[in-house]
């Protein structure tokens, strides 16, 4: 039972840190365009390098 005095505040601290990190990412534009990076990888390179 005494371990709850450590685990409950530790869990609350971890939840607050995770929430703060999510808010920083959300307000920083991290989740603005989720499709473009996935589609960019499928496109061809503009100028392929010749073999050496």
JSON list of C-alpha atoms in Angstrom, two decimals:
[
{"chain": "A", "resi": 1, "resn": "UNK", "atom": "CA", "xyz": [0.00, 0.00, 0.00]},
{"chain": "A", "resi": 2, "resn": "UNK", "atom": "CA", "xyz": [2.89, 2.36, 0.67]},
{"chain": "A", "resi": 3, "resn": "UNK", "atom": "CA", "xyz": [4.09, 1.97, -2.90]},
{"chain": "A", "resi": 4, "resn": "UNK", "atom": "CA", "xyz": [0.99, 3.84, -4.08]},
{"chain": "A", "resi": 5, "resn": "UNK", "atom": "CA", "xyz": [2.34, 7.01, -2.47]},
{"chain": "A", "resi": 6, "resn": "UNK", "atom": "CA", "xyz": [5.18, 6.81, -4.98]},
{"chain": "A", "resi": 7, "resn": "UNK", "atom": "CA", "xyz": [3.44, 5.36, -8.04]},
{"chain": "A", "resi": 8, "resn": "UNK", "atom": "CA", "xyz": [0.41, 7.66, -8.16]},
{"chain": "A", "resi": 9, "resn": "UNK", "atom": "CA", "xyz": [2.42, 10.93, -8.19]},
{"chain": "A", "resi": 10, "resn": "UNK", "atom": "CA", "xyz": [4.87, 9.35, -10.62]},
{"chain": "A", "resi": 11, "resn": "UNK", "atom": "CA", "xyz": [2.01, 8.39, -12.95]},
{"chain": "A", "resi": 12, "resn": "UNK", "atom": "CA", "xyz": [0.55, 11.88, -12.74]},
{"chain": "A", "resi": 13, "resn": "UNK", "atom": "CA", "xyz": [3.96, 13.36, -13.52]},
{"chain": "A", "resi": 14, "resn": "UNK", "atom": "CA", "xyz": [4.40, 11.12, -16.57]},
{"chain": "A", "resi": 15, "resn": "UNK", "atom": "CA", "xyz": [0.90, 12.01, -17.80]},
{"chain": "A", "resi": 16, "resn": "UNK", "atom": "CA", "xyz": [1.61, 15.74, -17.41]},
{"chain": "A", "resi": 17, "resn": "UNK", "atom": "CA", "xyz": [4.90, 15.43, -19.30]},
{"chain": "A", "resi": 18, "resn": "UNK", "atom": "CA", "xyz": [3.20, 13.49, -22.11]},
{"chain": "A", "resi": 19, "resn": "UNK", "atom": "CA", "xyz": [0.43, 16.09, -22.31]},
{"chain": "A", "resi": 20, "resn": "UNK", "atom": "CA", "xyz": [2.92, 18.93, -22.40]},
{"chain": "A", "resi": 21, "resn": "UNK", "atom": "CA", "xyz": [4.92, 17.26, -25.17]},
{"chain": "A", "resi": 22, "resn": "UNK", "atom": "CA", "xyz": [1.75, 16.71, -27.18]},
{"chain": "A", "resi": 23, "resn": "UNK", "atom": "CA", "xyz": [0.73, 20.36, -26.79]},
{"chain": "A", "resi": 24, "resn": "UNK", "atom": "CA", "xyz": [4.19, 21.53, -27.87]},
{"chain": "A", "resi": 25, "resn": "UNK", "atom": "CA", "xyz": [4.02, 19.31, -30.95]},
{"chain": "A", "resi": 26, "resn": "UNK", "atom": "CA", "xyz": [0.45, 20.33, -31.79]},
{"chain": "A", "resi": 27, "resn": "UNK", "atom": "CA", "xyz": [1.07, 24.06, -31.48]},
{"chain": "A", "resi": 28, "resn": "UNK", "atom": "CA", "xyz": [4.37, 23.78, -33.35]},
{"chain": "A", "resi": 29, "resn": "UNK", "atom": "CA", "xyz": [2.72, 22.49, -36.51]},
{"chain": "A", "resi": 30, "resn": "UNK", "atom": "CA", "xyz": [3.91, 18.90, -36.20]},
{"chain": "A", "resi": 31, "resn": "UNK", "atom": "CA", "xyz": [0.55, 17.47, -37.30]},
{"chain": "A", "resi": 32, "resn": "UNK", "atom": "CA", "xyz": [-0.36, 19.99, -40.01]},
{"chain": "A", "resi": 33, "resn": "UNK", "atom": "CA", "xyz": [0.42, 17.95, -43.13]},
{"chain": "A", "resi": 34, "resn": "UNK", "atom": "CA", "xyz": [0.52, 14.21, -42.61]},
{"chain": "A", "resi": 35, "resn": "UNK", "atom": "CA", "xyz": [0.17, 13.08, -46.24]},
{"chain": "A", "resi": 36, "resn": "UNK", "atom": "CA", "xyz": [2.91, 15.04, -48.02]},
{"chain": "A", "resi": 37, "resn": "UNK", "atom": "CA", "xyz": [5.96, 13.28, -46.48]},
{"chain": "A", "resi": 38, "resn": "UNK", "atom": "CA", "xyz": [4.46, 9.88, -47.32]},
{"chain": "A", "resi": 39, "resn": "UNK", "atom": "CA", "xyz": [3.77, 10.93, -50.91]},
{"chain": "A", "resi": 40, "resn": "UNK", "atom": "CA", "xyz": [7.17, 12.59, -51.37]},
{"chain": "A", "resi": 41, "resn": "UNK", "atom": "CA", "xyz": [8.96, 9.31, -50.83]},
{"chain": "A", "resi": 42, "resn": "UNK", "atom": "CA", "xyz": [7.05, 7.71, -53.71]},
{"chain": "A", "resi": 43, "resn": "UNK", "atom": "CA", "xyz": [8.12, 10.30, -56.28]},
{"chain": "A", "resi": 44, "resn": "UNK", "atom": "CA", "xyz": [11.15, 9.93, -58.54]},
{"chain": "A", "resi": 45, "resn": "UNK", "atom": "CA", "xyz": [14.29, 11.94, -57.99]},
{"chain": "A", "resi": 46, "resn": "UNK", "atom": "CA", "xyz": [14.69, 14.98, -60.23]},
{"chain": "A", "resi": 47, "resn": "UNK", "atom": "CA", "xyz": [18.10, 13.96, -61.59]},
{"chain": "A", "resi": 48, "resn": "UNK", "atom": "CA", "xyz": [19.45, 10.48, -60.95]},
{"chain": "A", "resi": 49, "resn": "UNK", "atom": "CA", "xyz": [23.20, 10.25, -60.52]},
{"chain": "A", "resi": 50, "resn": "UNK", "atom": "CA", "xyz": [25.08, 8.36, -63.25]},
{"chain": "A", "resi": 51, "resn": "UNK", "atom": "CA", "xyz": [26.76, 5.09, -62.26]},
{"chain": "A", "resi": 52, "resn": "UNK", "atom": "CA", "xyz": [30.42, 5.40, -61.37]}
]
